[in-house]
Structures are given as C-alpha cells and as structure tokens.
Amino acid sequence: MCERLEVFFFAEDFHYRARIAQLPSEQNNQENTVVCDEDQMEARHSDSEIIGYALDTLYNVISNDLEEEEQDDSEEENSPKQVDDLGSQFTEIFIKQQENVTLLLTLVEEFDFHVRWPGVKLLTSLLKQQGPQVQQIILVSPMGVSRLMDLLADSREVIRNDGVLLLQQLTKSNAAIQKIVAFENAFERLLDIITEEGNSDGGIVVEDCLLLLQNLLKNNNSNQNFFKEGSYIQRMKPWFEVGDDNCGWSAQKVTNLHLMLQLVRVLVSPTNPPGATSSCQKAMFHCGLLQQLCTILMATGVPADILTETINTVSEVIRGCQMNQDYFASVNAPSNPPRPAIVVLLMSMVNERQPFVLRCAVLYCFQCFLYKNQKGQGEIVSTLLPSTIDATGNSVSAGQLLCGGLFSTDSLSNWCAAVALAHALQENATLKEQLLRVQLATSIGNPPVSLLQQCTNILSQGSKVQTRVGLLMLLCTWLSNCSIAVTHFLHNPANIPFLTGQIAENLGEEEQLVQGLCALLLGISIYYNDNSLENYRKEKLKQLIEKRIGRENFIEKLGFISKHELYSRAAQKPQPSFSSPDHMMFDHEFTKLVKELEGVISKAIYKSSEEDKKEEEVKKTLEQHDNIVTHYKKVIREQDQELEELKQQVNTLKSQNEQLQTTVTQQVSQIQQHKDQYNLLKVQLGKDNQHHNSHSDTVQMNGIQVEEVSKLKEELEEWKNKHELLQGQLREKDSLIEKLKPLQLETGTEQSSQTSKSSGLEHNNELQKELEMLRTQIQLQSAEITKLQAENQKLQVMNTSADPALGDSSATAAKNLELEGRLVQEVKDLKNEVKALSEEKASLKQHLDSSNSTVAILQDEKSKLQQEVAESKKEQDDLLVLLADQDQKLSALKNKLKDLGVPVEDEDDIESGDQADEDEDGDEEEQD
C-alpha cells in the first residue's frame, strides 16, 4: 500500500508539473511566451504516450479492480473495506483541486487513442469513487457534459463502449445531468447502437446502453416526455420480435430482454404522473408494442424469468387504460379450443405447482386489468352469476377458477383468489349486490349456499392465517359502502358472535392481525348498517362492543392492522412483491381502504344515537345532491351528444358546399374554355385570306355548306309547323277543360250527376292520353333540336378544317367574305330559333302542369260525388225497410178491425188514394 501511495503522489506530481509546463509564465516577456507555446505544442504531440502512461498510472492507483483481484487470494475479512476506503481517499485527494478534473476533460477531447482511452477510464473510476463531487465539478465546467457526449460518436468501438460506461456513472442520481445528456441527442445515438448490435441478440454493449437509458428515464418526467414526443417508443417494438423457435436462449439475450422490459415499465410506472403514463400507454398500443408483448406472453418456450417480467410489463401497460384493457380482454391463447389469456393466467395463479414469483405476477396482471375498469369487473362477476354459467362444463370461466382457488386446500391460492375477487368488486356497488346472488353447491344432497355464507363458514372453521386474512379482506371490501351486503351478512346469526369472540380473546402475535381485520369487519357492519334488522341495529351493536370487548380494546385491536410491518410494505407500491409466500398478507388497494375507514369507524363507535340520526340525514341529503348532480350530468351528456351530431351535420354541409363550389368552378372554367374556342374560331375565319388553297376546293366546300344550310332551313320550317299544330291542339284542350268546369258545378238528380261524372271521367282519360302524346312529341322535338345543334357544330369544324382557296384575286376574297358573313348570320338565326323553341317547350310544360292540376281537381270532385251517391243509396234502402214495416203493421191493423166488425176500405181504393197523393207531391216539388 505504501508503494502504491508513493506511485500515486509521483504520478500526481508529474501530472501537475505537466499542467504547469503547458501554461505560459506571466513573468516572461511576450517573445519568450510565443516561443514557449510553440515548444509546448511540439512537446504535446511528441509526448502523447507519456501523457497516456501517466493517465494509466493514475487509473491503476485510484481503481479498485486490481485490488479486488488480489483480494480473492487474501484471507483478511476487512480487506474490502480497506480497498474501498483507499480508492476513495486517493480520489478525494485528486479532486481537491478542480483544475485536475477540468484538465482531464480537456485530455478526453483529444482524438489520440493513447490519450483519450485512459482518460475515459480514469474519469469513470473517479465517478465510481466520488460520484456526486465529480458530477458537480463536471456540471459547472464549461461544456463539460457536451464534451463527453462526443464519445458516443467515436468510430473506435473500445472508446465508444467505455464512453457508455462513463455516461452510466455520470448520470446516476443527477436529474440535471440526465436532462443535459438527453437533450444532447443521447436517445437517438443509444438506440442506433442497440440496433447496430442486433437488438436483444446483441452482446454486453446492448446491456450497457439499456442501463444508461434506464438512468436517463427513471424518475425523470422531463426525459420521459421527451422520449415519447420524439417517437422513440415506436423504435422499441423490434426489440420484442421473437421467432417461433424460442428454445436455447443465451444468458446475454435473457439479460438484454429483461432490461428492455424494465425500460418499458419505467415509462408506464404507476409512480409516474398519471397524464404521462396514460400518453405512453396509448403510444404503446398505437405502435403495436402491446400486441408484441402479448405475443411473447402467449408464446411457448420463453424462459420463466422473461415470462414473469413480461406479465409484469403487460400489467403496467394496461393499468388504468381502458383501450389497452379492452385489447387485453380480447387476446386468446393459441390452444384448441382458444381460451382467453385472462383464463390461462388465472389457471397458473391458482396452481400451487407454479413458481411463486410467476403467481404474484399473474395476480398483479389481473389487478391491473380490473383497475378503473368497470366493464372488465362486470365481465368477471358475470361468469359467477347463475344465468351465465356454462352448464355443459366444456369451458372453464374466470369466475369458476376464482371460486376454485378460494376454497382449495392451498392457502396461497385462497389468498390470491380472495384478493383477485376483491379487485373485481373495488368501488362498484352494483357488482357487490349482484355477487350476493351467487350460489355454491358444497356437496351432493345438500342445498346450495351463498358465496357470502360459504366465506364466513370457512372463516369460522379456523383455517390457516393466510387464508383467513384473504377472506377477511374480501369481506371487508365486499361490505364497504354496500348496505345490502351488510344486511345479508348480519342476517346470519352466527357471524357477529364469531367476530366479537375473535376480538375479545387474548391471542398470540400471529393472531393479532386476524383480530384487527375482524374488528375492521365489525366496524364496517356498524358504519354501513341501514338499521333494517331490528336485532342488529347500530345502537345494539355498539352496546354489544361495549359489553363484550370494550371500546378502548376494540380501537386498539383495530390499530393492529396499520401498525403491522407487512402492511407498511404493501402500502408502498401496487405490485405485490414478497420475499416468501408467508409474507403475502396485505394487498395495496386494501391498505387504502383501511386508511380510509380506520378513523371513520373509530369515530362511529363513540357516536350517540342522535349523532347517528344527524349523520343519516346528512347522508340522505348528500345522496339527493348526488342524484341531482347525476341527472344534470346525464342532461349535459345528452346535450354533448346532440352538439356532436350538429357538428357532424355542419361538417357534412361544409363538405357538400365545398364540393358544389368546386363543381361551379369547374363549370366556369369549362364555359371560359368554350368562349376561348369560339373566339379562336372567329380569328381563324378572319385570317382565311392569308392562306392559299385551290379555288375548286373552296367552291366545293362552299357548295356543301350552302346545301347543309338549306337542309337546316327546311327542317326548321317543318319543326315550326309541328309547333303550330301542337299549340292548336293545346288550345283545343284548354277550351275543353273550360267547358268541363261548369259541368262540375251542376247538381241535379242522381242519374244526371252520375252521367256527368262518367262523361267527365271519359274526357279526363282522353285528356291524359293526349297529354302523354304531347310529352312524347316534346321529347322528340328536344332530341331533334340537340341533333341540329350537333350538326351546326360539325359544320363549324368542317369550315375551320377546310383548306382555304388559292389565288390572290379580289373577287375570290370578296366571295369568301360574303359566304362567311352569311354563315355567321345563319348560325345566329339558328341559335335564335333554337332559343325560341326552348321557350316554347317551357310554355308547353307549363300547359301540361296546369292540365295535370285540372285533372287532379276533377278526380277529387268525382270521389266526392261518388261518396254522395253511396250515401243516397243507403238512405233509400233505409226508407224501403221502413215502408215494408209500415205495410206489415197496416195489414195487421186491418185484420183486427175486420175481426171487430169495423168496415175497412178495399186495397184498390187505398192504392188510388196513394197515387193521387204522390201526384200532388210531384206537383209541389216541380213548383219548388
């Protein structure tokens, strides 16, 4: 050790002298200074090996690697402490002068391998020995961290790899340096190195890079946000691509994949801010990272420790994220028939032959799946309800597995199943009430019992402490904030005596935890009691505690829970991590429930009946307030939905408006193009005198044009005649309609009205037929008009494509101009005639519409008249029936009169009298 100390001081003195020699002396003049600087530069290049040896010497003095090798051969017990203390002392001596570290940073910038490499190793050793002090010196030195980041870009792998180790030591427990390193593009460089080295199949360099990434991201929200915003999560997906053949993994690959999974967990840790965790969870789902992890989860041949860590990673990726939880619920294991991944994992949890760490990981995964997931909680509880249980027994459900684990002989399975079922009921009063419907068949021939009753039965049988703790935690979670469940629990007369007996006894330390949980369960039965059972009202239960246990003793036993060491461990983090199965007693979420209810129950025990009444009134008021708030929330939700629908309608209308605007723009551009073409035709016709074509061809083309024009004129005359004929027919129909109108107003006898209706109908039918003929003629006419327009355009094209006449004579030019003028005039006339025809067509359409409306009016009047005829017929039938009855009555009266001997007139006299009366009535009607 003395020799090593002498070497250290020699090297330190040499290093110090070399540093002094590099600085110009202030006492020398400027000329000597320039000469010294030039000599120093030459000496610096020539003495790089000497500097390298000095740095190696300092590294060997400060580093403990050499001493650790010697330590293996020595037998002294306190030698490790001596080695650590000695290296730390040497480091402390070296960093007393901060200039030494600054000089070392300057030497690390040198590109020379013999200087840079030993400088990196020495600085790494200094950080190992006195990390916080050296970090502070580097942090305050100008560009200290940035100069070290250049090591990652060195093309020499030895320096680059040692640079990664240096940054590992530099970034330990220093958030400021971690941020600087991250913003110096460290993530990009490290991920590039991992990709170059082969991802999980790479060597120890990948492991070092992953450790450095963990240092940068763990407990550093700023760097985590920067990592997510930089889309670096997407680059993690290829790390977890495993093949079908998963046997024979190397130890390095297992280590690398384990660190990769831990890095994912750092980003979604429950200890991170909720917003940051949620955004990382969503990014992992969208980039397919969660799907890749589920593939590893369901793959075969994966090592046990990787499988366990994968389960823990998937747990935290889905924890509290509804989208990820829904996806995980849809994952199926590659079995025949396929089973949900949750069922496969629960089978491992309740199997006592599985490793303890794996069973804890499955429990954590199940807890994270149900965390803030009411939909998942409902699906799990529904598998226990009678209406959804598979009667065939072909498939095993999650509920059946939980019940099987709850009542198995393995205490660890009892505890895990009880905690898992408690998480299915967490903060969900509806499911607590539904679970009361679950009935269990205990044995053949015995009636089924409820799940609540079976739990209390097992509890009273005196099973293992771990089983009883699990069942008590389940019962406390089930009864809390659920008055109906408390009533069912109190309905069993054996439960309260059992709880008071357990609390009142003086048992050993192992049973104190059970006593505390029994006190908590009894306190919940008092606090959430709705006084529906007369024998177990709040006041009577308090009196029972006062007589059997004592209030102070009850509060003391209740405090055993929070004072227990295992309770403190479970309250630290959500993941169940226990050194052995015996320490598996408390669940993280249950510790929150205890913390919430312990003070409330203590106060409730000392409250009087009047205070209880006041509290109940306050509860009712709060419930009413909550109902009002819920109602308004529902109204607001409905209004939000309506707003969304209206927004969607507005968006669709906007899109339609944009489409119409684009259509209008296209049509405007097309019209502009047609105008340009028309102007171009004009210009080409004006320049015909500049071209030289044969006179014969011109005369021939002009002849063709004259013939075509004459044909068009003849066809136009024919169409004019047809139009005049159609107009005459329309006038005749109009006059006919005018004649029919007064006929509709005439009223008379039934026969005349019927004949007028029939004639009107015949006229209407004829009128409709003629209107149909007119419509077909108008359609034919419009088709002919379009045909004429097409022929006109064809003539224009032929005129522009024809070769102009040859010759320079003035007579030919004048003739051409005259023909062109005629053509233009005739084209204008044709356009005017086409326009007039279209206007006549529109007027014909109007006439047709008016005639259609007239027909509709006639049909309405016809239906009214038919209804009147039917009513008159009905009245006539009624009169005939009345007349027949009167005839019968008259004949009966005549017979009676004859029997009595009264003279009666003959039938002929009566008929003649009746006929005379009818004639008189007819004359009166005619006079009216």
PDB file of N, CA and C in Angstrom, residues 682-744:
ATOM      1  N   LYS A 682     -63.388  32.611 -84.537  1.00  0.00           N
ATOM      2  CA  LYS A 682     -63.558  33.899 -85.206  1.00  0.00           C
ATOM      3  C   LYS A 682     -62.254  34.378 -85.827  1.00  0.00           C
ATOM      4  N   VAL A 683     -61.190  34.257 -85.041  1.00  0.00           N
ATOM      5  CA  VAL A 683     -59.886  34.724 -85.530  1.00  0.00           C
ATOM      6  C   VAL A 683     -59.448  33.913 -86.741  1.00  0.00           C
ATOM      7  N   GLN A 684     -59.641  32.600 -86.692  1.00  0.00           N
ATOM      8  CA  GLN A 684     -59.250  31.761 -87.830  1.00  0.00           C
ATOM      9  C   GLN A 684     -60.047  32.104 -89.080  1.00  0.00           C
ATOM     10  N   LEU A 685     -61.353  32.387 -88.958  1.00  0.00           N
ATOM     11  CA  LEU A 685     -62.160  32.781 -90.110  1.00  0.00           C
ATOM     12  C   LEU A 685     -61.713  34.121 -90.677  1.00  0.00           C
ATOM     13  N   GLY A 686     -61.239  35.018 -89.824  1.00  0.00           N
ATOM     14  CA  GLY A 686     -60.765  36.314 -90.301  1.00  0.00           C
ATOM     15  C   GLY A 686     -59.446  36.245 -91.024  1.00  0.00           C
ATOM     16  N   LYS A 687     -58.690  35.170 -90.833  1.00  0.00           N
ATOM     17  CA  LYS A 687     -57.378  35.053 -91.456  1.00  0.00           C
ATOM     18  C   LYS A 687     -57.366  34.134 -92.676  1.00  0.00           C
ATOM     19  N   ASP A 688     -58.552  33.821 -93.194  1.00  0.00           N
ATOM     20  CA  ASP A 688     -58.594  32.897 -94.338  1.00  0.00           C
ATOM     21  C   ASP A 688     -57.943  33.478 -95.584  1.00  0.00           C
ATOM     22  N   ASN A 689     -57.970  34.829 -95.741  1.00  0.00           N
ATOM     23  CA  ASN A 689     -57.388  35.430 -96.941  1.00  0.00           C
ATOM     24  C   ASN A 689     -55.879  35.322 -96.974  1.00  0.00           C
ATOM     25  N   GLN A 690     -55.243  34.948 -95.837  1.00  0.00           N
ATOM     26  CA  GLN A 690     -53.791  34.798 -95.803  1.00  0.00           C
ATOM     27  C   GLN A 690     -53.332  33.427 -96.234  1.00  0.00           C
ATOM     28  N   HIS A 691     -54.252  32.455 -96.378  1.00  0.00           N
ATOM     29  CA  HIS A 691     -53.900  31.096 -96.780  1.00  0.00           C
ATOM     30  C   HIS A 691     -54.118  30.934 -98.277  1.00  0.00           C
ATOM     31  N   HIS A 692     -53.460  29.960 -98.867  1.00  0.00           N
ATOM     32  CA  HIS A 692     -53.522  29.717-100.315  1.00  0.00           C
ATOM     33  C   HIS A 692     -53.962  28.298-100.556  1.00  0.00           C
ATOM     34  N   ASN A 693     -55.232  28.146-100.954  1.00  0.00           N
ATOM     35  CA  ASN A 693     -55.779  26.841-101.310  1.00  0.00           C
ATOM     36  C   ASN A 693     -56.375  26.922-102.710  1.00  0.00           C
ATOM     37  N   SER A 694     -56.731  25.790-103.273  1.00  0.00           N
ATOM     38  CA  SER A 694     -57.300  25.747-104.628  1.00  0.00           C
ATOM     39  C   SER A 694     -58.709  26.326-104.636  1.00  0.00           C
ATOM     40  N   HIS A 695     -59.032  27.020-105.777  1.00  0.00           N
ATOM     41  CA  HIS A 695     -60.338  27.659-105.895  1.00  0.00           C
ATOM     42  C   HIS A 695     -61.450  26.629-106.023  1.00  0.00           C
ATOM     43  N   SER A 696     -61.136  25.523-106.646  1.00  0.00           N
ATOM     44  CA  SER A 696     -62.155  24.484-106.829  1.00  0.00           C
ATOM     45  C   SER A 696     -62.568  23.869-105.499  1.00  0.00           C
ATOM     46  N   ASP A 697     -61.557  23.616-104.649  1.00  0.00           N
ATOM     47  CA  ASP A 697     -61.882  23.057-103.333  1.00  0.00           C
ATOM     48  C   ASP A 697     -62.751  24.013-102.533  1.00  0.00           C
ATOM     49  N   THR A 698     -62.454  25.322-102.680  1.00  0.00           N
ATOM     50  CA  THR A 698     -63.232  26.305-101.937  1.00  0.00           C
ATOM     51  C   THR A 698     -64.669  26.334-102.407  1.00  0.00           C
ATOM     52  N   VAL A 699     -64.837  26.287-103.738  1.00  0.00           N
ATOM     53  CA  VAL A 699     -66.186  26.319-104.287  1.00  0.00           C
ATOM     54  C   VAL A 699     -66.951  25.082-103.866  1.00  0.00           C
ATOM     55  N   GLN A 700     -66.221  23.921-103.841  1.00  0.00           N
ATOM     56  CA  GLN A 700     -66.883  22.678-103.436  1.00  0.00           C
ATOM     57  C   GLN A 700     -67.322  22.745-101.982  1.00  0.00           C
ATOM     58  N   MET A 701     -66.440  23.221-101.125  1.00  0.00           N
ATOM     59  CA  MET A 701     -66.783  23.312 -99.712  1.00  0.00           C
ATOM     60  C   MET A 701     -67.918  24.290 -99.474  1.00  0.00           C
ATOM     61  N   ASN A 702     -67.870  25.435-100.241  1.00  0.00           N
ATOM     62  CA  ASN A 702     -68.946  26.398-100.092  1.00  0.00           C
ATOM     63  C   ASN A 702     -70.253  25.807-100.552  1.00  0.00           C
ATOM     64  N   GLY A 703     -70.196  24.978-101.625  1.00  0.00           N
ATOM     65  CA  GLY A 703     -71.408  24.319-102.083  1.00  0.00           C
ATOM     66  C   GLY A 703     -71.962  23.384-101.041  1.00  0.00           C
ATOM     67  N   ILE A 704     -71.075  22.644-100.415  1.00  0.00           N
ATOM     68  CA  ILE A 704     -71.514  21.743 -99.352  1.00  0.00           C
ATOM     69  C   ILE A 704     -72.157  22.528 -98.217  1.00  0.00           C
ATOM     70  N   GLN A 705     -71.535  23.665 -97.873  1.00  0.00           N
ATOM     71  CA  GLN A 705     -72.080  24.459 -96.783  1.00  0.00           C
ATOM     72  C   GLN A 705     -73.455  25.016 -97.130  1.00  0.00           C
ATOM     73  N   VAL A 706     -73.644  25.452 -98.415  1.00  0.00           N
ATOM     74  CA  VAL A 706     -74.933  26.001 -98.823  1.00  0.00           C
ATOM     75  C   VAL A 706     -76.008  24.930 -98.775  1.00  0.00           C
ATOM     76  N   GLU A 707     -75.646  23.699 -99.219  1.00  0.00           N
ATOM     77  CA  GLU A 707     -76.609  22.611 -99.187  1.00  0.00           C
ATOM     78  C   GLU A 707     -76.998  22.278 -97.735  1.00  0.00           C
ATOM     79  N   GLU A 708     -76.002  22.230 -96.878  1.00  0.00           N
ATOM     80  CA  GLU A 708     -76.299  21.920 -95.476  1.00  0.00           C
ATOM     81  C   GLU A 708     -77.190  22.987 -94.844  1.00  0.00           C
ATOM     82  N   VAL A 709     -76.915  24.234 -95.186  1.00  0.00           N
ATOM     83  CA  VAL A 709     -77.713  25.318 -94.625  1.00  0.00           C
ATOM     84  C   VAL A 709     -79.144  25.237 -95.112  1.00  0.00           C
ATOM     85  N   SER A 710     -79.332  24.921 -96.403  1.00  0.00           N
ATOM     86  CA  SER A 710     -80.691  24.804 -96.940  1.00  0.00           C
ATOM     87  C   SER A 710     -81.455  23.664 -96.272  1.00  0.00           C
ATOM     88  N   LYS A 711     -80.754  22.560 -96.033  1.00  0.00           N
ATOM     89  CA  LYS A 711     -81.414  21.448 -95.344  1.00  0.00           C
ATOM     90  C   LYS A 711     -81.849  21.860 -93.941  1.00  0.00           C
ATOM     91  N   LEU A 712     -80.946  22.571 -93.259  1.00  0.00           N
ATOM     92  CA  LEU A 712     -81.298  23.016 -91.917  1.00  0.00           C
ATOM     93  C   LEU A 712     -82.514  23.929 -91.930  1.00  0.00           C
ATOM     94  N   LYS A 713     -82.604  24.796 -92.970  1.00  0.00           N
ATOM     95  CA  LYS A 713     -83.758  25.693 -93.056  1.00  0.00           C
ATOM     96  C   LYS A 713     -85.039  24.908 -93.253  1.00  0.00           C
ATOM     97  N   GLU A 714     -85.001  23.895 -94.128  1.00  0.00           N
ATOM     98  CA  GLU A 714     -86.188  23.091 -94.372  1.00  0.00           C
ATOM     99  C   GLU A 714     -86.638  22.377 -93.090  1.00  0.00           C
ATOM    100  N   GLU A 715     -85.652  21.796 -92.388  1.00  0.00           N
ATOM    101  CA  GLU A 715     -86.010  21.100 -91.147  1.00  0.00           C
ATOM    102  C   GLU A 715     -86.586  22.059 -90.110  1.00  0.00           C
ATOM    103  N   LEU A 716     -86.057  23.270 -90.065  1.00  0.00           N
ATOM    104  CA  LEU A 716     -86.590  24.236 -89.140  1.00  0.00           C
ATOM    105  C   LEU A 716     -88.029  24.613 -89.479  1.00  0.00           C
ATOM    106  N   GLU A 717     -88.324  24.735 -90.793  1.00  0.00           N
ATOM    107  CA  GLU A 717     -89.699  25.030 -91.205  1.00  0.00           C
ATOM    108  C   GLU A 717     -90.653  23.922 -90.770  1.00  0.00           C
ATOM    109  N   GLU A 718     -90.195  22.659 -90.955  1.00  0.00           N
ATOM    110  CA  GLU A 718     -91.029  21.532 -90.539  1.00  0.00           C
ATOM    111  C   GLU A 718     -91.314  21.588 -89.032  1.00  0.00           C
ATOM    112  N   TRP A 719     -90.280  21.864 -88.281  1.00  0.00           N
ATOM    113  CA  TRP A 719     -90.482  21.918 -86.830  1.00  0.00           C
ATOM    114  C   TRP A 719     -91.376  23.087 -86.426  1.00  0.00           C
ATOM    115  N   LYS A 720     -91.295  24.171 -87.141  1.00  0.00           N
ATOM    116  CA  LYS A 720     -92.217  25.283 -86.862  1.00  0.00           C
ATOM    117  C   LYS A 720     -93.655  24.870 -87.082  1.00  0.00           C
ATOM    118  N   ASN A 721     -93.923  24.158 -88.195  1.00  0.00           N
ATOM    119  CA  ASN A 721     -95.280  23.706 -88.477  1.00  0.00           C
ATOM    120  C   ASN A 721     -95.777  22.761 -87.375  1.00  0.00           C
ATOM    121  N   LYS A 722     -94.855  21.857 -86.969  1.00  0.00           N
ATOM    122  CA  LYS A 722     -95.248  20.932 -85.896  1.00  0.00           C
ATOM    123  C   LYS A 722     -95.581  21.692 -84.626  1.00  0.00           C
ATOM    124  N   HIS A 723     -94.784  22.728 -84.321  1.00  0.00           N
ATOM    125  CA  HIS A 723     -95.050  23.522 -83.121  1.00  0.00           C
ATOM    126  C   HIS A 723     -96.403  24.204 -83.199  1.00  0.00           C
ATOM    127  N   GLU A 724     -96.729  24.764 -84.359  1.00  0.00           N
ATOM    128  CA  GLU A 724     -98.028  25.413 -84.512  1.00  0.00           C
ATOM    129  C   GLU A 724     -99.171  24.416 -84.341  1.00  0.00           C
ATOM    130  N   LEU A 725     -98.982  23.195 -84.894  1.00  0.00           N
ATOM    131  CA  LEU A 725    -100.002  22.162 -84.741  1.00  0.00           C
ATOM    132  C   LEU A 725    -100.205  21.798 -83.272  1.00  0.00           C
ATOM    133  N   LEU A 726     -99.082  21.615 -82.562  1.00  0.00           N
ATOM    134  CA  LEU A 726     -99.172  21.288 -81.130  1.00  0.00           C
ATOM    135  C   LEU A 726     -99.845  22.403 -80.344  1.00  0.00           C
ATOM    136  N   GLN A 727     -99.535  23.639 -80.684  1.00  0.00           N
ATOM    137  CA  GLN A 727    -100.170  24.748 -79.983  1.00  0.00           C
ATOM    138  C   GLN A 727    -101.674  24.771 -80.224  1.00  0.00           C
ATOM    139  N   GLY A 728    -102.096  24.447 -81.477  1.00  0.00           N
ATOM    140  CA  GLY A 728    -103.533  24.369 -81.759  1.00  0.00           C
ATOM    141  C   GLY A 728    -104.198  23.286 -80.939  1.00  0.00           C
ATOM    142  N   GLN A 729    -103.533  22.127 -80.831  1.00  0.00           N
ATOM    143  CA  GLN A 729    -104.095  21.040 -80.017  1.00  0.00           C
ATOM    144  C   GLN A 729    -104.214  21.461 -78.564  1.00  0.00           C
ATOM    145  N   LEU A 730    -103.211  22.157 -78.079  1.00  0.00           N
ATOM    146  CA  LEU A 730    -103.262  22.600 -76.689  1.00  0.00           C
ATOM    147  C   LEU A 730    -104.424  23.579 -76.478  1.00  0.00           C
ATOM    148  N   ARG A 731    -104.616  24.484 -77.445  1.00  0.00           N
ATOM    149  CA  ARG A 731    -105.742  25.431 -77.306  1.00  0.00           C
ATOM    150  C   ARG A 731    -107.079  24.701 -77.269  1.00  0.00           C
ATOM    151  N   GLU A 732    -107.202  23.621 -78.123  1.00  0.00           N
ATOM    152  CA  GLU A 732    -108.434  22.835 -78.104  1.00  0.00           C
ATOM    153  C   GLU A 732    -108.644  22.186 -76.730  1.00  0.00           C
ATOM    154  N   LYS A 733    -107.560  21.654 -76.166  1.00  0.00           N
ATOM    155  CA  LYS A 733    -107.683  21.009 -74.852  1.00  0.00           C
ATOM    156  C   LYS A 733    -108.047  22.022 -73.777  1.00  0.00           C
ATOM    157  N   ASP A 734    -107.466  23.215 -73.889  1.00  0.00           N
ATOM    158  CA  ASP A 734    -107.816  24.247 -72.907  1.00  0.00           C
ATOM    159  C   ASP A 734    -109.288  24.600 -72.985  1.00  0.00           C
ATOM    160  N   SER A 735    -109.794  24.726 -74.189  1.00  0.00           N
ATOM    161  CA  SER A 735    -111.230  25.032 -74.342  1.00  0.00           C
ATOM    162  C   SER A 735    -112.090  23.909 -73.793  1.00  0.00           C
ATOM    163  N   LEU A 736    -111.631  22.654 -74.011  1.00  0.00           N
ATOM    164  CA  LEU A 736    -112.370  21.512 -73.483  1.00  0.00           C
ATOM    165  C   LEU A 736    -112.404  21.535 -71.965  1.00  0.00           C
ATOM    166  N   ILE A 737    -111.271  21.875 -71.358  1.00  0.00           N
ATOM    167  CA  ILE A 737    -111.205  21.959 -69.895  1.00  0.00           C
ATOM    168  C   ILE A 737    -112.125  23.045 -69.391  1.00  0.00           C
ATOM    169  N   GLU A 738    -112.176  24.188 -70.117  1.00  0.00           N
ATOM    170  CA  GLU A 738    -113.069  25.273 -69.707  1.00  0.00           C
ATOM    171  C   GLU A 738    -114.528  24.843 -69.777  1.00  0.00           C
ATOM    172  N   LYS A 739    -114.873  24.005 -70.780  1.00  0.00           N
ATOM    173  CA  LYS A 739    -116.248  23.506 -70.874  1.00  0.00           C
ATOM    174  C   LYS A 739    -116.569  22.542 -69.732  1.00  0.00           C
ATOM    175  N   LEU A 740    -115.556  21.758 -69.300  1.00  0.00           N
ATOM    176  CA  LEU A 740    -115.804  20.775 -68.244  1.00  0.00           C
ATOM    177  C   LEU A 740    -116.020  21.439 -66.890  1.00  0.00           C
ATOM    178  N   LYS A 741    -115.418  22.597 -66.676  1.00  0.00           N
ATOM    179  CA  LYS A 741    -115.513  23.235 -65.360  1.00  0.00           C
ATOM    180  C   LYS A 741    -116.945  23.557 -64.961  1.00  0.00           C
ATOM    181  N   PRO A 742    -117.812  24.172 -65.821  1.00  0.00           N
ATOM    182  CA  PRO A 742    -119.209  24.418 -65.374  1.00  0.00           C
ATOM    183  C   PRO A 742    -120.003  23.155 -65.158  1.00  0.00           C
ATOM    184  N   LEU A 743    -119.588  22.067 -65.866  1.00  0.00           N
ATOM    185  CA  LEU A 743    -120.298  20.804 -65.665  1.00  0.00           C
ATOM    186  C   LEU A 743    -120.087  20.262 -64.251  1.00  0.00           C
ATOM    187  N   GLN A 744    -118.926  20.583 -63.687  1.00  0.00           N
ATOM    188  CA  GLN A 744    -118.644  20.072 -62.334  1.00  0.00           C
ATOM    189  C   GLN A 744    -119.552  20.723 -61.299  1.00  0.00           C
TER     190      GLN A 744
END
